[in-house]
Coordinates of C-alpha atoms in Angstrom, one line a residue:
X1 CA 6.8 -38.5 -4.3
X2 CA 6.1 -34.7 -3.0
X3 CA 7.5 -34.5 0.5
X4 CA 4.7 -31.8 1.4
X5 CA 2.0 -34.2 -0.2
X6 CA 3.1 -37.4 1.9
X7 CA 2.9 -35.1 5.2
X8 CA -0.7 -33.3 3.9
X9 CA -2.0 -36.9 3.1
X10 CA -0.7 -37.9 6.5
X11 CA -2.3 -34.7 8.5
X12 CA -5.4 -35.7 6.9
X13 CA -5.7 -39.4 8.0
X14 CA -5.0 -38.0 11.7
X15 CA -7.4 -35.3 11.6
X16 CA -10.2 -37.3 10.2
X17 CA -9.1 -40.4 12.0
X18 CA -9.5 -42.9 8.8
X19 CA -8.0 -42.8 5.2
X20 CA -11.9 -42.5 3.6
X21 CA -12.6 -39.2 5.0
X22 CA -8.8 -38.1 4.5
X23 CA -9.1 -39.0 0.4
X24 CA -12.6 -36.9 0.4
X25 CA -11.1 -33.6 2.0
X26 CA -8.1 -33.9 -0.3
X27 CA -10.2 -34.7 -3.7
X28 CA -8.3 -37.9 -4.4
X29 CA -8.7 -41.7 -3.9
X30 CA -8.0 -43.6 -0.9
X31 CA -5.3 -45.8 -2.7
X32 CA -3.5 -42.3 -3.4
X33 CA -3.6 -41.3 0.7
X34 CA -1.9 -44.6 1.3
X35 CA 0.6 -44.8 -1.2
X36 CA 1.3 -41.3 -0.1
X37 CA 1.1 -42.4 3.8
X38 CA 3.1 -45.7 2.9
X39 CA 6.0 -43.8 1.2
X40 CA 6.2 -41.6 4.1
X41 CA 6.8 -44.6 6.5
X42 CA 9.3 -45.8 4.2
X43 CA 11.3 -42.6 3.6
X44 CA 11.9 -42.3 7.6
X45 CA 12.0 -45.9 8.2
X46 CA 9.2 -45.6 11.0
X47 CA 5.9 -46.5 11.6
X48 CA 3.7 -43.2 12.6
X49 CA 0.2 -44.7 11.8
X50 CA -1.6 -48.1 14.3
X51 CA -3.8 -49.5 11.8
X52 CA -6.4 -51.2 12.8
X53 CA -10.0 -52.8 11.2
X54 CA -12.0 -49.9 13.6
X55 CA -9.8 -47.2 13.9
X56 CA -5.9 -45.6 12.5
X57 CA -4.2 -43.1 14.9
X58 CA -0.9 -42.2 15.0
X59 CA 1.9 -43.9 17.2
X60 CA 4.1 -42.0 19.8
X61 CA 6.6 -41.1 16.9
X62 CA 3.5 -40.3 14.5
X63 CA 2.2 -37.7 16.9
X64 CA 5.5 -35.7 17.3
X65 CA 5.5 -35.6 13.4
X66 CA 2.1 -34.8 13.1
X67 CA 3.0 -31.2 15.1
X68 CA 5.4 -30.3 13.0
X69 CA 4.1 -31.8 9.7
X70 CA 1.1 -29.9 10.8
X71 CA 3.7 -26.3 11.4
X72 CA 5.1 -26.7 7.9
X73 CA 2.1 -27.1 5.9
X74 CA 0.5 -24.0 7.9
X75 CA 3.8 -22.3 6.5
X76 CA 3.7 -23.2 3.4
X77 CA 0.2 -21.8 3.1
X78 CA 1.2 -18.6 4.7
X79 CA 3.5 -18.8 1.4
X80 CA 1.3 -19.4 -0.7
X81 CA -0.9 -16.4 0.6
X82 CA 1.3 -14.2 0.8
X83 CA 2.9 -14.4 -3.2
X84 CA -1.5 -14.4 -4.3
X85 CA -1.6 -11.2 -2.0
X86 CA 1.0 -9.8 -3.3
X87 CA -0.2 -9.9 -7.1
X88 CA -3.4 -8.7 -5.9
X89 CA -4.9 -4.9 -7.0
X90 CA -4.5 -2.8 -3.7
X91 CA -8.5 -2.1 -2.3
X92 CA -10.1 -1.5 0.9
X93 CA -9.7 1.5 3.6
X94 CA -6.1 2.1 5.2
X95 CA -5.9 3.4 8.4
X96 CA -3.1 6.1 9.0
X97 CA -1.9 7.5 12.0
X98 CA 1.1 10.6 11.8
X99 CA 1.8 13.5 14.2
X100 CA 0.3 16.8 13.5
X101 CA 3.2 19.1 11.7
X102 CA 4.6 16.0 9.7
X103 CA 1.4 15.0 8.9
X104 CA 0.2 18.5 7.3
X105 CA 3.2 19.5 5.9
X106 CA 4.6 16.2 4.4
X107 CA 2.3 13.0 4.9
X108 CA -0.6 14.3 3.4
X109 CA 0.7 15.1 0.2
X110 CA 1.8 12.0 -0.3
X111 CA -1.7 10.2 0.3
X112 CA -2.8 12.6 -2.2
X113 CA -0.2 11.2 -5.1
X114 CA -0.8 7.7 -3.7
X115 CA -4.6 7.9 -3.6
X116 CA -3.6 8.9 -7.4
X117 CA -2.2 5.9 -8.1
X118 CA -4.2 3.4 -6.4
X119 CA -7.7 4.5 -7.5
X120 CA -9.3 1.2 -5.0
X121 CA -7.6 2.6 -2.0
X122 CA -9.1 5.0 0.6
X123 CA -7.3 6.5 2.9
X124 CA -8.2 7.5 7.3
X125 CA -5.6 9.9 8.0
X126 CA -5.7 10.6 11.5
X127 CA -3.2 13.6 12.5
X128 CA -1.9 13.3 16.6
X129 CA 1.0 14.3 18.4
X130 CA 0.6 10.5 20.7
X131 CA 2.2 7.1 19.8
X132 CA -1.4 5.9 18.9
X133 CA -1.8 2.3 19.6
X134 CA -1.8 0.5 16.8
X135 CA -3.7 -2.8 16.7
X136 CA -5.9 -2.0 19.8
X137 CA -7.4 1.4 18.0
X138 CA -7.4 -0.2 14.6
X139 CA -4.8 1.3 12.7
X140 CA -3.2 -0.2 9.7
X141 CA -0.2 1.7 10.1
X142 CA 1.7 5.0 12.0
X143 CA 4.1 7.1 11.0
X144 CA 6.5 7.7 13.5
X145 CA 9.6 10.2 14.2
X146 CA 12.3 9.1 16.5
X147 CA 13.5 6.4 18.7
X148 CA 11.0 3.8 18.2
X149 CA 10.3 1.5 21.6
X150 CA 11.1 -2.4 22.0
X151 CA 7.9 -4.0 20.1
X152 CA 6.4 -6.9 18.3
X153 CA 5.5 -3.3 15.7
X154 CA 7.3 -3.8 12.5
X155 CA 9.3 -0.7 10.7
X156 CA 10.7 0.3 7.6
X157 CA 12.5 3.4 7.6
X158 CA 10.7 6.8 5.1
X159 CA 13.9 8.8 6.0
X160 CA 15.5 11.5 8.6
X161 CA 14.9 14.5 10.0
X162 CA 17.2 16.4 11.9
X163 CA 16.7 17.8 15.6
X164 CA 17.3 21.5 15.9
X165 CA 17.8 23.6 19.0
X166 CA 16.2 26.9 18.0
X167 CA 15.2 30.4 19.4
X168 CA 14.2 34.0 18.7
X169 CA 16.8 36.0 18.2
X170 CA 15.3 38.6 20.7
X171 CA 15.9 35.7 23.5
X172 CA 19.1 35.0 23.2
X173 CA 20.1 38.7 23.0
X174 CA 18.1 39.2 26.7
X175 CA 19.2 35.9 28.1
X176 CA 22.4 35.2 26.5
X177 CA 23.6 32.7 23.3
X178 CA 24.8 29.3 24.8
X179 CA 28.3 27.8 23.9
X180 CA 28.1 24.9 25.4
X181 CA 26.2 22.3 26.3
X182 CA 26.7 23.0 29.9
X183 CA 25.1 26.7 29.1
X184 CA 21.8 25.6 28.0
X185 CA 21.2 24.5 31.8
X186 CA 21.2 28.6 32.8
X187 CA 17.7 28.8 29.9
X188 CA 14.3 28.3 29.1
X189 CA 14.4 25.2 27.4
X190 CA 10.5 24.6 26.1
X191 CA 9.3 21.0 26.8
X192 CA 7.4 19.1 24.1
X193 CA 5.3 16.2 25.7
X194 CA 5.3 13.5 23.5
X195 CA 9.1 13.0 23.6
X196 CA 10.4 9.4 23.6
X197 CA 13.0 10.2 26.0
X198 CA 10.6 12.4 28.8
X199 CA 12.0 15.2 30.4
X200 CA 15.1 15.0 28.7
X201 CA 17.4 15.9 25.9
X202 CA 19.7 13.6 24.7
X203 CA 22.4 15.8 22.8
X204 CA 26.0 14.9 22.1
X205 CA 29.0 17.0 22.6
X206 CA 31.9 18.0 20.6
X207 CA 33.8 14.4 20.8
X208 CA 30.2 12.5 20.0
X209 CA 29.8 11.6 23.6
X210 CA 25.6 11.8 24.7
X211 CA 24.7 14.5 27.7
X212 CA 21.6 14.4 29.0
X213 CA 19.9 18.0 29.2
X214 CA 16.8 18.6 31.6
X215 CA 13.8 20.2 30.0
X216 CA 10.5 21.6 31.5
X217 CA 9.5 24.4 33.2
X218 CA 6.9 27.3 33.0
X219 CA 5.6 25.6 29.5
X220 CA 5.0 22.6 28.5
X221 CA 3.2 21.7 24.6
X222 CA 1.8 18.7 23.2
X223 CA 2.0 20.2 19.6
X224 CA 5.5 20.6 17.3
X225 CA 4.4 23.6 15.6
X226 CA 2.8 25.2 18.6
X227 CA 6.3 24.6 20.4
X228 CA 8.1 26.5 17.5
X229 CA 5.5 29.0 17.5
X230 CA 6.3 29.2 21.7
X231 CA 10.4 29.5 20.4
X232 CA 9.4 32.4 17.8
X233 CA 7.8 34.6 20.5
X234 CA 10.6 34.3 22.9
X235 CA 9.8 32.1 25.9
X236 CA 12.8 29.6 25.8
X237 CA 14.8 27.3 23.2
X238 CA 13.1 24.2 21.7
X239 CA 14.0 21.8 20.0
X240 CA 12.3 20.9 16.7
X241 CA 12.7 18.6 13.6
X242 CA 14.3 20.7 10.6
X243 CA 11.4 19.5 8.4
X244 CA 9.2 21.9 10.3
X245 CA 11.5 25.3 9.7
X246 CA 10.5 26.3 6.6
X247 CA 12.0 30.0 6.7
X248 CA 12.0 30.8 10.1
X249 CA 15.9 30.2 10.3
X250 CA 16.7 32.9 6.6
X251 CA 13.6 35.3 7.9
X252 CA 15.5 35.8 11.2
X253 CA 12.4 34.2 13.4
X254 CA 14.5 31.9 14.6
X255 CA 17.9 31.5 15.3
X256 CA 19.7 28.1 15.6
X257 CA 21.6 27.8 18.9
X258 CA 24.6 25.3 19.2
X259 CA 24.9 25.2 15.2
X260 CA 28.2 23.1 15.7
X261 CA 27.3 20.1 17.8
X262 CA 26.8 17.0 16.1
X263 CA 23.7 16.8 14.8
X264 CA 20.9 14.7 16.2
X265 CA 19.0 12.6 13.5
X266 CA 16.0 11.4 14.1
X267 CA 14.6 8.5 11.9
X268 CA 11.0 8.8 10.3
X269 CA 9.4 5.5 10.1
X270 CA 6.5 3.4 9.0
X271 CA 5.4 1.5 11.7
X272 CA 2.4 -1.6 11.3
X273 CA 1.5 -5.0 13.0
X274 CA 3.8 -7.8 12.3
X275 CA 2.5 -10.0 9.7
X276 CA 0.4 -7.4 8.1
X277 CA 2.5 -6.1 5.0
X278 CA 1.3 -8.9 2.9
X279 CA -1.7 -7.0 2.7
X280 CA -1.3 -5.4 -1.0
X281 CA -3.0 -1.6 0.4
X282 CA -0.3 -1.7 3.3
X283 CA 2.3 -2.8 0.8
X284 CA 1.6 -0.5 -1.9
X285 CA 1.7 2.0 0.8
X286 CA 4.6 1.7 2.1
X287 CA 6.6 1.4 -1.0
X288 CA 4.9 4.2 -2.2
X289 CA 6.3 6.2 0.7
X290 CA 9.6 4.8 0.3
X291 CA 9.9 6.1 -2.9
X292 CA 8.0 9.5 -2.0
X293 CA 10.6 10.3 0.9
X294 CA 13.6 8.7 -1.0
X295 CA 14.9 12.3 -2.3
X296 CA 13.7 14.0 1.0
X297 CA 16.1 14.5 4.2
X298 CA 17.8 16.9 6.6
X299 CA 18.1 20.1 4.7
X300 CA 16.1 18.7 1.9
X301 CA 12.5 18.9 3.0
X302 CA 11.2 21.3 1.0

């Protein structure tokens, strides 16, 4: 007999406390129930059911079965679910969180192709420089540069970006090019607020080993692009992701300080609620941006 039968026909006489009302929620006859219930007993050589003329409840063994009879069949549902979702058409209204500069330049061009391909779809984009939080402000899912934090969040990876140290060529000819690490503690060094690791750079020197480099001072932005607008008029050095250059670097706007360090990549990432990717929008989202960013990367943003 069907291992997950016997235990479904057992659940049932538990639930409903009788092997009448069991047979009616399943659809079959009661005879079936206990020669599903019977060969049960007999395949682990226990009794899990005290029959009696009034009532049937399960013994001491029978209730420790029944909790994880009762786990399996919930996860074989969840199975079950999750293979219909995925054959299901992609409809409804996706929820999308990504920072400003990524957002404009690179995320919403790639709602427009997907909203091309999945006509049932519509699409929230909501651009802000914050680590929005997810469930609690209803998003379905956020795209998100950098470290990510220690969270029940799920993530699949879209691709890298590169952090560059950057500034106007008029700045470091007043205040001096760095060489080292070391150097950068003598400049302006513009603060973005939203980054993971605070006040702080984390840059690595010539042999790979991580320094931490102070940042703050007369200016602090909440805003990437505003931050490399900040770098092009000559208050400081920033550091930005290479996806938001363009041609400030061959149009002499900018100027890249420290070319030689290793570089720091930063992964971009689709970020959503565990459990939720069965959902076929979310799923045919994500893929889609897989496959969108696949070809894109440090140096190759265009």
């Amino acid at each position: 007999m069907d291992r997950l039968a016997e235990m479904e026909a057992f659940v049932q006489v538990v639930d409903h406390g009788g092997f009448t009302e069991a047979a009616r929620k399943l659809g079959v006859s009661k005879s079936a129930v206990s020669k599903h219930v019977s060969a049960l007993e007999a395949r682990l050589a226990v009794r899990l059911l005290n029959r009696t003329t009034r009532r049937v409840g399960p013994t001491e063994v029978g209730l420790a079965y029944y909790d994880r009879a009762r786990a399996v069949l919930a996860q074989a549902e969840e199975a079950d679910g999750m293979v219909t979702a995925m054959q299901a058409t992609p409809t409804g209204t996706l929820r999308v969180s990504a920072p400003v500069a990524f957002g404009v330049g690179q995320v919403a061009p790639a709602v427009a192709a997907f909203l091309g391909a999945c006509p049932e779809v519509d699409v929230q984009l909501v651009l802000e420089d914050r680590f929005v939080e997810i469930v609690a402000e209803g998003y379905d899912v956020a795209v998100r540069i950098g470290t990510l934090p220690d969270s029940s969040l799920r993530a699949r990876r879209l691709a890298e970006t590169r952090g560059v140290l950057v500034a106007s060529p008029g700045y470091l000819a007043a205040a001096g090019v760095p060489r080292t690490l070391a150097d950068l503690g003598a400049h302006r060094l513009l603060h973005y607020s939203h980054l993971a690791s605070g006040n702080f750079w984390r840059l690595r020197g010539p042999s790979g080993e991580e320094r931490q480099v102070r940042v703050g001072g007369r200016l602090t932005i909440n805003n990437g692009e505003a931050l490399m607008k900040a770098a092009e008029a000559g208050l400081g050095i920033a550091m930005v992701p290479d996806f938001m250059l363009g041609d400030a670097i061959p149009a002499a706007r900018l100027a890249e300080v420290l070319p030689d360090r290793p570089a720091e990549i930063l992964g971009v990432h689709a970020v959503y609620p565990e459990g939720r990717f069965q959902q076929p929008k979310l799923r045919a989202f994500i893929d889609f941006m897989v496959e969108h960013f696949r070809r894109k990367g440090p140096g190759a943003w265009g």
